Amino acid sequence: MTRLFLLGVDRPRVIALVLFTLTVLLGSGLGRLRLDTSFDSLIPAHDPSRQIYQQVTREFGSDNKTIIYVAEPELWTAARLRQLDMLQRDLGQLQFVERIDSLFSLRTVQDDAGRIGERSISDRIPRTDAEARILREQILSNPLYVGNFLSRTGEATAIIVSVVNPDQAVAEDEFNQTVFSNIETLLARYENQFQRVFQVGSPRIDAEIRGSLSRDFVRLGPLAALALLSAVFLFLRSALAAALPLATSFITLIWTFGLLGWLNVPLNVLSAMIPALVIVIGSTEDTHIMAAFAKAAAGDARAPARAIIGKAARQLGVPVALTVLTTTLGFATNLASDIGLIRDFAVAATIAMLSNGVVTVLLAPMLLARFGQATTTRSASAGLARFPAWLVQRFAVLQDRHPAATILLTVALCGVLALQAARLHITNDPFSYFPADGKLLTDTQIVHEDLAGVRVFFVNLQARPDAFREPANIARLAQIQAFIANQHAFDLSLSLADQLAFINRVFRGDKPDAALLPDSRELISQYLLFFHRSELEPYVSHDFSQANIVVRHNISDSRQLSAYIQALENAVSRIAGPDMRTALVGESLMLNRAADSLMAGQLQALALILGLIFVIMSVMFTDLRGGALALIPASIPIIVMFGVMGLLDIALNPATAMLGVIAIGIAVDGTVHLLSRYNDLCRRTSDDQAAVRQAVTEQATPLVVSGLALSLGFGVLMLSEFAIIAQFGALAAAIMLVSIFANLLITPIIMVRWRLVGLHQIVGMQVDPRVFEHSPLLLGMSGYQRRKAILISELHEFDAGDVLIQQGEFKRSMYMLLEGEVEVIQTENGEESHLARLGPGEIFGEVGYLHAARRTAMVRALEHVAVLRFDHDKMQSDLRHFPRIAAKLHDNISMVLKDRTGSNIPHQAASA
């Protein structure tokens, strides 16, 4: 990792050329990007109901239609009806319109002076207002019209338009946009003719998504960049610290979107978050790099840039690699999602996080080498940057005085919020993308209140041919509809039974108690003659073997809808009996069922990322406790998030569902940096508490700055035109603040009780081979155990002439030389006696380690030396953390003392 960090420093021109070439090559894919705003991306590909749904829609027509809503208090006048007729005729002239159902397309049956006849409004438009009012009363008496095409007051009507893309005349991904714009242009000509006229349906939703997505791309990225730049500059007071994340993010975005173009991965509604995610999440490692560089430069301002960057890289290399890995894995856990919308976003986000890590490691050191020393951070003297130090001081009071109470209070709070999380509900409804007070949902609500909901599903029954000419089977349709009505959940249901009951009512004298179903097959056959085939198509197949009940509703809560659908499925199966196959199908139902897949997928993703982080951190710190320690601060934000969502009744949707895995990946970032720095410091002191404090103090500024920058950056998403992205932004901003609390308050309380050793430290250790071969302290240990034994001790360095042990002092510690030579000197009556000369691998001071005794000799460095210090009290603690290694060390110390008994000079060295 250190060599990788130094690539941009040692070969700036080569790295600059590589970055430029990759950016040009990948950027050429930007022109191949495409948008996917279809509902199909919200439905799992393996949904078993998809095939049934396709069969039913081929027979009965699609449930995905555009509703033209027209409201006018004076609708039932001759002039207004002529205008309405002209609107329908103009709609019919549009190339993509396949079918229109409205007041003018359906026929009504009436008793005219004892003669039963049928007619359509389009046969003869009323010439006078009086005729129009008579017609109004006739149509309001027909249940097939009311709630379906006409409001109960008669002041609002609906024209339902079915569209097709003939011979793929328009590109599939542009079809809905074309339909919407053509209909919108046509409706604009009638705005002055009616009080209100608008369209609701898939084309409008698609157009709204595309428009909002385009505007979000233009606004959110720059706003996130501005928020990040402001936060970083205010805290770190460095132009380079603010500019670096913008540079890495710009290149990352070109790589990401260009690669998506080449891979043919479409952009979707969630893609609006990508620029902000790259800018704010990518800034965390830039902030850590800048802080480490500033710290290294402050230690030796005159050192060359390469030496400063190398020093910072040795501290940051592994933590940066781990955090890039965990953040990338957080997004990658959704790559296997059944829902295309989430899967495509996961591909984009995974590429973005990985690309940002590569760009940062290559570009940041190169820029620091060129501009770093001239623009280092001045956080120590900046007033605003004192906030992290102030926060650490306040947290330290709780950590030192009330650690148990702090942990208990946190556990209690998490417990309460976990109970609130049980109230979470799920939605996969495309209408949930939009704000509740937005025009689309307002218009949808108007249609629901005046007519019926725009969401549609079918209750499909299949039997033998001509089965639905039988009165018993028609009665079954009516029984199912009666059950639907008694559920008081759905707005409207229509079937062949309604049409036959209405005609029967007319023939029986239009009496209120005469709305009965025909009781014979012959009567049913006669009544069916009054209908054109086009009127029966939505309700019964051509051979009468299948019947369809069309249900309209306005339910968006997936859990609520699932409960009603489950009850309805049971009732339909019971009423239809064993001789019929039944199915409830519809795009809205498949979307609703996908919500269950969404929840299951996110639970699996959460379990997967938690498991991966546990394994990775356990391996990296060579102890299962390392994995457990990493999960604690990562889990707190998740519990808080789900609890707040349950408390505030925020639904789990395609955007908010991913908060968990994203939050874990980001929260672990701070934990990794804290643990890594704590491990480094533990090697230089026996005071674990002091090591924790110093690690927290050093990491506080980058942790707080990156946390606040992330919070501000995610907060920008609250300005999105999509409600689900705004919710994601608000929750993510809050989670980032909670992660600061978890890492700076909770992690240190737990961290001080555990001593860990990094695998990278073991593997990367460079020790004189003589130490491993000849040191009596390491006898009988494997290579791994020897390296770990060295790492759990304290490392100290001394220059020539420095005294390591002072004669006459009381200290229960011993030393082992790693490099260099020392001499053992005893002073008596003012005269020095040189007792021994010790080299790498040899130990001294072991008697003082085992027994609290006065040192009988002095040990002085003959040259620059590196030694390991084994403190007695700390070794007793390590018996708890590393029992096998600590016990082996004790055995070897005993053997050394036994071997040296009776030998004067070595014994004096042991006593020193």
mmCIF file of N, CA and C in Angstrom, residues 110-116:
data_model
loop_
_atom_site.group_PDB
_atom_site.id
_atom_site.type_symbol
_atom_site.label_atom_id
_atom_site.label_comp_id
_atom_site.label_asym_id
_atom_site.label_seq_id
_atom_site.Cartn_x
_atom_site.Cartn_y
_atom_site.Cartn_z
ATOM 1 N N GLN A 110 -81.923 0.825 -22.239
ATOM 2 C CA GLN A 110 -82.963 1.556 -21.535
ATOM 3 C C GLN A 110 -84.343 1.130 -22.027
ATOM 4 N N ASP A 111 -85.300 1.384 -21.178
ATOM 5 C CA ASP A 111 -86.705 1.076 -21.484
ATOM 6 C C ASP A 111 -87.355 2.354 -21.973
ATOM 7 N N ASP A 112 -87.673 2.403 -23.269
ATOM 8 C CA ASP A 112 -88.255 3.602 -23.861
ATOM 9 C C ASP A 112 -89.709 3.301 -24.240
ATOM 10 N N ALA A 113 -90.596 3.676 -23.310
ATOM 11 C CA ALA A 113 -92.033 3.483 -23.521
ATOM 12 C C ALA A 113 -92.362 2.021 -23.813
ATOM 13 N N GLY A 114 -91.771 1.159 -22.988
ATOM 14 C CA GLY A 114 -92.083 -0.256 -23.113
ATOM 15 C C GLY A 114 -91.226 -0.996 -24.109
ATOM 16 N N ARG A 115 -90.381 -0.254 -24.828
ATOM 17 C CA ARG A 115 -89.492 -0.891 -25.787
ATOM 18 C C ARG A 115 -88.061 -0.864 -25.237
ATOM 19 N N ILE A 116 -87.459 -2.037 -25.098
ATOM 20 C CA ILE A 116 -86.085 -2.131 -24.594
ATOM 21 C C ILE A 116 -85.131 -1.929 -25.765
#
